[in-house]
Short mmCIF file of C-alpha atoms in Angstrom, two decimals:
data_model
loop_
_atom_site.label_atom_id
_atom_site.label_comp_id
_atom_site.label_asym_id
_atom_site.label_seq_id
_atom_site.Cartn_x
_atom_site.Cartn_y
_atom_site.Cartn_z
CA MET A 8 -26.74 -36.02 -69.02
CA ASP A 9 -28.25 -32.84 -70.34
CA ARG A 10 -30.44 -31.84 -67.45
CA HIS A 11 -30.19 -31.20 -63.66
CA LEU A 12 -30.67 -34.00 -61.22
CA LEU A 13 -34.16 -34.92 -60.17
CA PRO A 14 -34.96 -34.84 -56.40
CA GLU A 15 -35.10 -38.66 -56.32
CA GLU A 16 -31.67 -38.71 -57.93
CA ILE A 17 -30.26 -36.42 -55.26
CA ASP A 18 -31.79 -38.78 -52.65
CA GLN A 19 -30.06 -41.77 -54.35
CA LEU A 20 -26.76 -40.05 -54.03
CA LEU A 21 -27.48 -38.94 -50.49
CA ASP A 22 -28.34 -42.51 -49.37
CA GLY A 23 -25.09 -43.72 -50.89
CA ASP A 24 -26.78 -46.02 -53.41
CA VAL A 25 -24.39 -47.94 -55.47
CA GLY A 26 -24.78 -49.49 -58.94
CA PHE A 27 -24.27 -48.57 -62.55
CA GLY A 28 -27.27 -46.15 -62.37
CA THR A 29 -25.47 -43.77 -60.04
CA ALA A 30 -22.30 -43.46 -62.12
CA PRO A 31 -23.82 -40.94 -64.59
CA LEU A 32 -25.29 -39.06 -61.65
CA LYS A 33 -21.95 -38.71 -59.98
CA THR A 34 -20.35 -37.61 -63.25
CA HIS A 35 -22.96 -34.97 -63.72
CA VAL A 36 -22.57 -33.70 -60.11
CA ARG A 37 -18.84 -33.28 -60.67
CA ALA A 38 -19.60 -31.19 -63.80
CA CYS A 39 -22.70 -29.16 -62.65
CA ALA A 40 -22.18 -26.55 -59.93
CA ALA A 41 -25.96 -26.18 -59.27
CA CYS A 42 -26.55 -29.87 -58.63
CA ARG A 43 -23.38 -30.07 -56.54
CA ALA A 44 -24.62 -27.22 -54.41
CA GLU A 45 -28.00 -28.97 -54.13
CA LEU A 46 -26.37 -32.23 -53.00
CA ASP A 47 -24.05 -30.43 -50.57
CA ASP A 48 -26.98 -28.69 -49.13
CA ALA A 49 -28.87 -32.01 -48.65
CA ARG A 50 -25.81 -33.66 -47.10
CA ALA A 51 -25.44 -30.74 -44.68
CA LEU A 52 -28.99 -31.23 -43.56
CA VAL A 53 -28.50 -35.01 -43.11
CA ARG A 54 -25.32 -34.29 -41.07
CA GLN A 55 -27.22 -31.92 -38.82
CA LEU A 56 -29.97 -34.46 -38.30
CA GLU A 57 -27.55 -37.13 -37.51
CA HIS A 58 -25.86 -35.01 -34.88
CA MET A 59 -29.15 -34.22 -33.08
CA PRO A 60 -28.72 -35.19 -29.41
CA HIS A 61 -30.69 -37.83 -27.60
CA PHE A 62 -32.78 -36.44 -24.70
CA GLN A 63 -32.58 -37.98 -21.24
CA PRO A 64 -35.76 -38.92 -19.35
CA SER A 65 -35.88 -38.25 -15.58
CA ALA A 66 -33.59 -40.09 -13.34
CA LEU A 67 -36.31 -42.26 -11.83
CA PHE A 68 -37.62 -43.39 -15.22
CA ALA A 69 -36.24 -46.87 -15.12
CA ASP A 70 -37.62 -47.48 -11.54
CA ARG A 71 -40.98 -46.23 -12.53
CA VAL A 72 -40.98 -48.58 -15.51
CA MET A 73 -39.70 -51.61 -13.38
CA ALA A 74 -42.45 -50.85 -10.74
CA GLN A 75 -45.07 -51.72 -13.37
CA VAL A 76 -43.25 -54.70 -14.99
CA GLN A 77 -44.24 -58.14 -13.74
CA VAL A 78 -41.04 -60.19 -13.59
CA PHE A 79 -42.14 -63.79 -14.01
CA VAL A 80 -39.54 -66.47 -13.23
CA PRO A 81 -40.48 -69.82 -14.94
CA TRP A 82 -40.34 -72.87 -12.64
CA HIS A 83 -37.45 -74.46 -14.47
CA VAL A 84 -35.33 -71.39 -13.99
CA THR A 85 -36.16 -71.36 -10.29
CA ALA A 86 -35.28 -75.03 -10.11
CA LEU A 87 -31.97 -74.42 -11.85
CA ASP A 88 -31.10 -71.41 -9.71
CA THR A 89 -31.85 -73.44 -6.52
CA LEU A 90 -29.50 -76.14 -7.75
CA ARG A 91 -26.87 -73.52 -8.63
CA GLY A 92 -27.21 -72.21 -5.04
CA PHE A 93 -25.74 -75.57 -3.84
CA MET A 94 -22.75 -75.40 -6.24
CA PRO A 95 -19.53 -74.32 -4.60
CA ARG A 96 -18.18 -70.94 -5.61
CA THR A 97 -14.52 -71.67 -6.21
CA ARG A 98 -13.22 -73.70 -9.07
CA THR A 99 -11.29 -76.14 -6.86
CA ALA A 100 -14.39 -76.74 -4.63
CA ARG A 101 -16.43 -77.36 -7.81
CA ALA A 102 -13.91 -79.81 -9.09
CA PHE A 103 -14.12 -81.64 -5.75
CA ALA A 104 -17.91 -81.62 -5.81
CA TRP A 105 -17.97 -82.97 -9.35
CA GLY A 106 -15.45 -85.53 -8.37
CA GLY A 107 -17.55 -86.66 -5.39
CA PHE A 108 -20.72 -86.81 -7.56
CA GLY A 109 -18.90 -88.81 -10.18
CA SER A 110 -17.58 -91.27 -7.66
CA ALA A 111 -20.97 -91.75 -6.02
CA ALA A 112 -22.49 -92.27 -9.45
CA LEU A 113 -19.95 -94.85 -10.27
CA VAL A 114 -20.36 -96.75 -7.04
CA LEU A 115 -24.15 -96.77 -7.40
CA THR A 116 -24.01 -97.94 -10.97
CA ALA A 117 -21.58 -100.80 -10.02
CA LEU A 118 -23.88 -101.74 -7.15
CA SER A 119 -26.95 -101.78 -9.32
CA LEU A 120 -25.14 -103.96 -11.89
CA TRP A 121 -24.01 -106.37 -9.22
CA LEU A 122 -27.57 -106.63 -7.75
CA LEU A 123 -28.93 -107.26 -11.22
CA THR A 124 -26.65 -110.25 -11.62
CA ARG A 125 -28.00 -111.66 -8.31
CA LEU A 126 -31.71 -110.95 -8.82
CA ASP A 127 -32.98 -114.14 -7.02
CA ALA A 128 -31.03 -113.10 -3.84
CA VAL A 129 -32.47 -109.51 -4.11
CA ILE A 130 -36.06 -110.92 -4.36
CA PHE A 131 -35.49 -113.21 -1.43
CA ALA A 132 -34.18 -110.35 0.67
CA ILE A 133 -37.16 -108.01 -0.22
CA ASP A 134 -39.59 -110.92 0.60
CA MET A 135 -37.90 -111.34 3.93
CA VAL A 136 -38.04 -107.61 4.86
CA VAL A 137 -41.74 -107.28 3.79
CA GLY A 138 -42.65 -110.33 5.77
CA ARG A 139 -40.95 -108.93 8.87
CA VAL A 140 -42.58 -105.57 8.51
CA ARG A 141 -46.03 -107.22 8.01
CA ALA A 142 -45.55 -109.35 11.13
CA ALA A 143 -44.51 -106.31 13.18
CA VAL A 144 -47.44 -104.24 12.02
CA GLY A 145 -49.91 -107.14 12.65
CA SER A 146 -48.49 -107.73 16.08
CA SER A 147 -48.88 -104.06 16.96
CA LEU A 148 -52.39 -103.88 15.76
CA ALA A 149 -53.40 -107.07 17.64
CA ASP A 150 -51.87 -105.60 20.83
CA MET A 151 -53.87 -102.36 20.30
CA VAL A 152 -57.15 -104.27 19.66
CA ALA A 153 -56.45 -106.50 22.60
CA ALA A 154 -55.95 -103.47 24.84
CA LEU A 155 -59.12 -101.84 23.59
CA PHE A 156 -61.56 -104.68 23.13
CA GLY A 157 -59.94 -107.75 24.79
CA SER A 158 -58.33 -110.96 23.43
CA THR A 159 -61.74 -112.29 22.24
CA ALA A 160 -61.86 -109.49 19.70
CA VAL A 161 -58.33 -110.38 18.45
CA HIS A 162 -59.34 -114.08 18.14
CA ALA A 163 -62.48 -113.02 16.27
CA PHE A 164 -60.48 -110.94 13.77
CA ARG A 165 -57.97 -113.72 13.21
CA THR A 166 -60.66 -116.29 12.45
CA SER A 167 -62.76 -113.98 10.16
CA GLY A 168 -59.81 -113.36 7.74
CA THR A 169 -59.24 -110.30 5.55
CA VAL A 170 -62.96 -109.36 5.41
CA GLY A 171 -63.04 -109.21 9.22
CA LEU A 172 -59.84 -107.21 9.30
CA TRP A 173 -61.28 -104.56 6.91
CA MET A 174 -64.54 -104.39 8.82
CA GLY A 175 -62.66 -103.92 12.09
CA LEU A 176 -60.60 -101.09 10.54
CA THR A 177 -63.72 -99.43 9.26
CA VAL A 178 -65.32 -99.52 12.62
CA LEU A 179 -62.08 -98.25 14.18
CA LEU A 180 -61.95 -95.25 11.78
CA LEU A 181 -65.63 -94.46 12.34
CA LEU A 182 -65.15 -94.53 16.11
CA ALA A 183 -62.08 -92.28 15.68
CA ALA A 184 -64.10 -89.81 13.53
CA VAL A 185 -67.04 -89.67 16.05
CA THR A 186 -64.61 -89.16 18.93
CA ALA A 187 -62.74 -86.34 17.08
CA ARG A 188 -66.03 -84.61 16.23
CA ALA A 189 -67.34 -84.92 19.81
CA MET A 190 -64.16 -83.52 21.19
CA ARG A 191 -64.31 -80.65 18.83
CA ALA A 192 -67.85 -79.98 19.84
CA VAL A 193 -66.77 -79.93 23.48
CA VAL A 194 -63.93 -77.55 22.79
CA THR A 195 -65.83 -75.05 20.48
CA GLY A 196 -69.10 -75.28 22.48
CA PRO A 197 -68.26 -72.72 25.23
CA ARG A 198 -66.89 -70.26 22.64
CA ARG A 199 -70.21 -70.16 20.70
CA ARG A 200 -72.07 -69.27 23.75
CA MET B 27 -23.83 -70.86 -25.94
CA THR B 28 -23.12 -67.34 -24.74
CA VAL B 29 -26.54 -67.20 -23.15
CA SER B 30 -26.30 -70.54 -21.45
CA LEU B 31 -22.94 -69.50 -20.03
CA GLN B 32 -24.43 -66.37 -18.72
CA ILE B 33 -27.28 -68.14 -17.20
CA ALA B 34 -24.86 -70.43 -15.46
CA LEU B 35 -23.18 -67.41 -13.87
CA PRO B 36 -25.87 -64.71 -13.79
CA SER B 37 -24.21 -62.61 -11.08
CA SER B 38 -20.74 -62.39 -12.70
CA TYR B 39 -21.68 -61.75 -16.25
CA ASP B 40 -21.74 -58.30 -17.89
CA LEU B 41 -25.07 -57.82 -19.58
CA SER B 42 -23.93 -54.70 -21.39
CA THR B 43 -21.77 -56.77 -23.74
CA LEU B 44 -24.62 -58.98 -24.91
CA PRO B 45 -26.75 -58.40 -28.01
CA ASP B 46 -30.36 -57.36 -27.50
CA ALA B 47 -31.72 -60.80 -28.48
CA ASP B 48 -29.69 -62.44 -25.78
CA VAL B 49 -30.67 -59.86 -23.13
CA ALA B 50 -34.29 -60.32 -24.21
CA THR B 51 -33.99 -64.08 -23.80
CA LEU B 52 -32.67 -63.57 -20.22
CA ALA B 53 -35.54 -61.22 -19.51
CA LYS B 54 -37.90 -64.03 -20.69
CA GLU B 55 -36.28 -66.16 -18.00
CA GLY B 56 -37.27 -63.62 -15.40
CA ARG B 57 -33.89 -61.97 -14.86
CA GLU B 58 -34.65 -58.46 -13.56
CA ALA B 59 -31.18 -57.22 -14.45
CA ALA B 60 -31.93 -58.08 -18.10
CA PHE B 61 -35.16 -55.96 -17.98
CA ARG B 62 -33.22 -53.06 -16.49
CA GLU B 63 -30.57 -53.48 -19.14
CA LEU B 64 -33.13 -53.22 -21.90
CA VAL B 65 -34.54 -50.02 -20.28
CA HIS B 66 -31.04 -48.57 -19.88
CA ARG B 67 -30.17 -49.18 -23.54
CA TYR B 68 -33.27 -47.70 -25.07
CA GLU B 69 -34.67 -45.11 -22.57
CA ARG B 70 -32.90 -42.24 -24.32
CA PRO B 71 -33.72 -43.17 -27.97
CA VAL B 72 -37.24 -43.97 -27.21
CA PHE B 73 -37.80 -40.95 -25.08
CA SER B 74 -36.17 -38.65 -27.71
CA LEU B 75 -38.27 -40.10 -30.49
CA ILE B 76 -41.52 -39.61 -28.52
CA PHE B 77 -40.44 -36.16 -27.20
CA ARG B 78 -39.74 -34.93 -30.68
CA MET B 79 -43.07 -36.17 -31.77
CA VAL B 80 -45.21 -34.74 -28.87
CA ARG B 81 -43.00 -31.82 -27.74
CA ASP B 82 -44.01 -32.23 -24.10
CA ARG B 83 -41.59 -33.80 -21.54
CA GLU B 84 -44.31 -35.05 -19.22
CA THR B 85 -46.40 -36.61 -21.91
CA ALA B 86 -43.25 -38.03 -23.56
CA GLU B 87 -42.19 -39.69 -20.30
CA ASP B 88 -45.65 -41.14 -19.73
CA LEU B 89 -45.66 -42.48 -23.39
CA ALA B 90 -42.17 -43.86 -23.07
CA GLN B 91 -43.08 -45.46 -19.76
CA ASP B 92 -46.21 -47.09 -21.38
CA THR B 93 -44.04 -48.38 -24.20
CA PHE B 94 -41.52 -49.99 -21.93
CA VAL B 95 -44.19 -51.44 -19.62
CA ARG B 96 -46.09 -53.00 -22.63
CA VAL B 97 -43.04 -54.38 -24.28
CA LEU B 98 -41.45 -55.81 -21.02
CA ASN B 99 -44.75 -57.26 -19.77
CA HIS B 100 -45.07 -59.12 -23.11
CA ILE B 101 -41.42 -60.05 -23.48
CA ASP B 102 -42.53 -63.69 -23.87
CA ARG B 103 -43.95 -62.75 -27.31
CA TYR B 104 -40.65 -61.44 -28.57
CA ARG B 105 -39.07 -63.48 -31.28
CA PRO B 106 -35.28 -63.28 -31.52
CA GLU B 107 -35.29 -63.39 -35.31
CA PHE B 108 -36.55 -59.82 -35.27
CA LYS B 109 -34.72 -56.77 -33.99
CA PHE B 110 -35.74 -55.91 -30.46
CA SER B 111 -35.38 -52.23 -31.09
CA SER B 112 -37.67 -52.35 -34.14
CA TRP B 113 -40.37 -53.93 -31.96
CA LEU B 114 -39.86 -51.27 -29.22
CA PHE B 115 -39.94 -48.34 -31.74
CA LYS B 116 -43.00 -49.80 -33.32
CA ILE B 117 -44.88 -49.72 -29.97
CA ALA B 118 -43.48 -46.30 -29.20
CA ASN B 119 -44.55 -44.93 -32.53
CA ASN B 120 -48.08 -46.51 -32.30
CA LEU B 121 -48.65 -45.12 -28.86
CA THR B 122 -47.37 -41.68 -29.89
CA ILE B 123 -49.48 -41.55 -33.12
CA ASP B 124 -52.58 -42.64 -31.12
CA HIS B 125 -51.88 -39.91 -28.59
CA LEU B 126 -51.36 -37.31 -31.34
CA ARG B 127 -54.65 -38.31 -32.93
CA LYS B 128 -56.44 -38.03 -29.66
CA ARG B 129 -54.97 -34.76 -28.71
CA GLN B 130 -54.29 -33.37 -32.17
CA LEU B 131 -51.01 -32.09 -30.84
CA ASP B 132 -48.86 -32.23 -33.89
CA THR B 133 -47.00 -28.86 -34.05
CA ILE B 134 -45.66 -27.18 -31.03
CA SER B 135 -43.08 -24.48 -30.34
CA ILE B 136 -39.44 -25.49 -29.63
CA GLU B 137 -39.69 -23.05 -26.71
CA GLY B 138 -41.82 -25.27 -24.64
CA SER B 139 -45.18 -27.09 -24.19
CA PRO B 140 -48.30 -25.18 -25.22
CA HIS B 141 -49.84 -26.42 -21.95
CA ALA B 142 -47.24 -24.51 -19.95
CA ALA B 143 -49.01 -21.96 -17.80
CA THR B 144 -45.98 -20.12 -16.54
CA THR B 145 -42.60 -18.99 -17.93
CA ALA B 146 -40.87 -21.57 -15.64
CA GLU B 147 -43.14 -24.34 -16.98
CA ALA B 148 -42.38 -23.32 -20.53
CA GLU B 149 -38.67 -23.34 -19.84
CA ALA B 150 -38.90 -26.74 -18.18
CA THR B 151 -40.61 -28.21 -21.20
CA SER B 152 -38.38 -26.49 -23.80
CA VAL B 153 -35.79 -28.42 -25.86
CA ASP B 154 -32.18 -28.00 -24.86
CA VAL B 155 -30.17 -28.60 -27.94
CA ARG B 156 -26.79 -27.36 -26.70
CA SER B 157 -23.57 -29.27 -27.06
CA HIS B 158 -21.16 -29.16 -24.13
CA ASP B 159 -17.88 -28.55 -26.00
CA GLU B 160 -18.60 -25.34 -27.83
CA SER B 161 -17.49 -21.71 -27.43
CA PRO B 162 -20.21 -19.20 -26.38
CA LEU B 163 -20.54 -17.95 -30.02
CA GLU B 164 -20.62 -21.51 -31.44
CA GLU B 165 -23.08 -22.41 -28.69
CA ILE B 166 -25.34 -19.57 -29.76
CA GLU B 167 -25.08 -20.53 -33.42
CA SER B 168 -25.50 -24.26 -32.62
CA ARG B 169 -28.41 -23.50 -30.32
CA GLU B 170 -30.02 -21.34 -33.08
CA LEU B 171 -29.43 -24.04 -35.72
CA GLY B 172 -30.50 -26.88 -33.35
CA SER B 173 -33.63 -25.02 -32.36
CA ALA B 174 -34.39 -24.29 -36.03
CA ILE B 175 -33.98 -27.92 -36.96
CA GLU B 176 -36.10 -29.01 -33.96
CA GLY B 177 -38.63 -26.44 -34.94
CA ALA B 178 -38.68 -27.59 -38.52
CA ILE B 179 -39.05 -31.20 -37.52
CA ALA B 180 -41.98 -30.15 -35.30
CA GLN B 181 -43.73 -28.59 -38.32
CA LEU B 182 -43.65 -31.94 -40.25
CA ARG B 183 -46.60 -34.28 -40.47
CA PRO B 184 -46.32 -36.91 -37.73
CA GLU B 185 -45.75 -39.71 -40.21
CA TYR B 186 -42.91 -37.71 -41.90
CA ARG B 187 -41.45 -36.99 -38.51
CA SER B 188 -41.33 -40.69 -37.45
CA CYS B 189 -39.69 -41.60 -40.67
CA ILE B 190 -37.05 -38.89 -40.74
CA LEU B 191 -36.21 -39.38 -36.96
CA LEU B 192 -35.88 -43.16 -37.37
CA ARG B 193 -33.80 -42.75 -40.54
CA HIS B 194 -31.34 -39.97 -39.49
CA VAL B 195 -31.40 -39.75 -35.68
CA GLU B 196 -31.77 -43.52 -35.01
CA GLY B 197 -29.88 -44.55 -38.08
CA ARG B 198 -32.40 -47.23 -39.25
CA SER B 199 -32.47 -48.54 -42.85
CA TYR B 200 -35.52 -47.92 -45.04
CA GLU B 201 -36.48 -51.64 -44.69
CA GLU B 202 -36.39 -51.48 -40.89
CA ILE B 203 -38.47 -48.23 -40.88
CA ALA B 204 -41.00 -49.90 -43.15
CA ALA B 205 -41.30 -52.92 -40.77
CA THR B 206 -41.32 -50.69 -37.77
CA LEU B 207 -44.08 -48.43 -38.99
CA ASP B 208 -45.96 -51.04 -40.92
CA LEU B 209 -45.66 -49.07 -44.14
CA PRO B 210 -44.76 -50.11 -47.68
CA LEU B 211 -41.07 -49.45 -48.48
CA GLY B 212 -41.99 -47.10 -51.32
CA THR B 213 -44.11 -44.98 -48.88
CA VAL B 214 -41.25 -44.79 -46.42
CA LYS B 215 -38.96 -43.53 -49.25
CA THR B 216 -41.50 -40.96 -50.29
CA TYR B 217 -42.08 -39.77 -46.73
CA ILE B 218 -38.38 -39.34 -46.14
CA HIS B 219 -37.84 -37.60 -49.41
CA ARG B 220 -40.72 -35.17 -48.69
CA ALA B 221 -39.54 -34.62 -45.10
CA ARG B 222 -36.03 -33.77 -46.27
CA HIS B 223 -37.44 -31.43 -48.84
CA GLU B 224 -39.70 -29.69 -46.36
CA LEU B 225 -36.81 -29.42 -43.83
CA ARG B 226 -34.46 -27.86 -46.40
CA GLU B 227 -37.15 -25.39 -47.35
CA ALA B 228 -37.83 -24.53 -43.66
CA LEU B 229 -34.13 -24.07 -43.00
CA ALA B 230 -33.23 -22.20 -46.19
CA HIS B 231 -33.15 -18.89 -44.40
CA LEU B 232 -30.21 -20.05 -42.19
CA ARG B 233 -28.10 -20.84 -45.33
CA THR B 234 -28.39 -17.42 -46.92
#
């Protein structure tokens, strides 16, 4: 190389570029005192820049930032955190808890499988329970209607079938609504005056 | 895996050991400690960059605060495939350049803010470049040199200043600077080259 390094070439060496292009530049720097001085000078500047300190903002900077940040917790994170709240703290307690959950899951699975093999018995049992609940509710309603309107009304409902039952329920609800409104008017009336 | 483990045990995990992307992911999940960790990690670099751009402590604090508030309130937009710090510096630089354009406050004395009305105010806004482990003579020389560099940086064009500070103070690569400042790679190289040249010229008197 029969000339001094160009500023871009000094930059190349300064940035530590590698490759066959930099080899002649390095050779030239070793031989040329002016270019070596130029490069040393540039390196000194870079060193000084790299040692420039960071400045510290005021002590309350982070608090002031956080006061303006809206921390939004997604629902799934809240749900997971709530679940985690129920988890025991110690490893032994956690092992016991997992053991308990596992056992319960096993028992429930076995029970479900057993019930599936006896589906007809399950259906029969459900029918029986539903029938008993229906009979108990019907009896309570009949008692209530008999107490309010007498046994004639109960007989009328029973003979009119489902339509009669619905009509009776509608009248009952209307009466309840009118009564509630009237009571409200009585209670709020004196206050308005 | 690391993140899921941390989420499982949020109270016992040390956030300072996690990479930025993981901390940002935890912040997305509404972990206040993760937000604070991000502020703690970058308050000094962001504040320093802005301070060296605007040369006014109060303004720099306001701009740094705006930067963090903007970034953290939109943390859901952060994509982990990009560097969190590049995104943060990009917002900081944009806000600072906007501010400088509005105020046309691009060159100010190292001795303090030009808005300082009293000596005390000027002192409060001046740049302290002292190192804590130097002898009195070294301290004076260092302070003189540090002040000279700070002063020379303050004389650079704002775009040169951003580039040279990101390159040599924050140690960013040319590619990162180009991405952060939304500039072509060639332009970044040119700016840094010119900034170095101008700094060397401005500091030439100290070498003789």
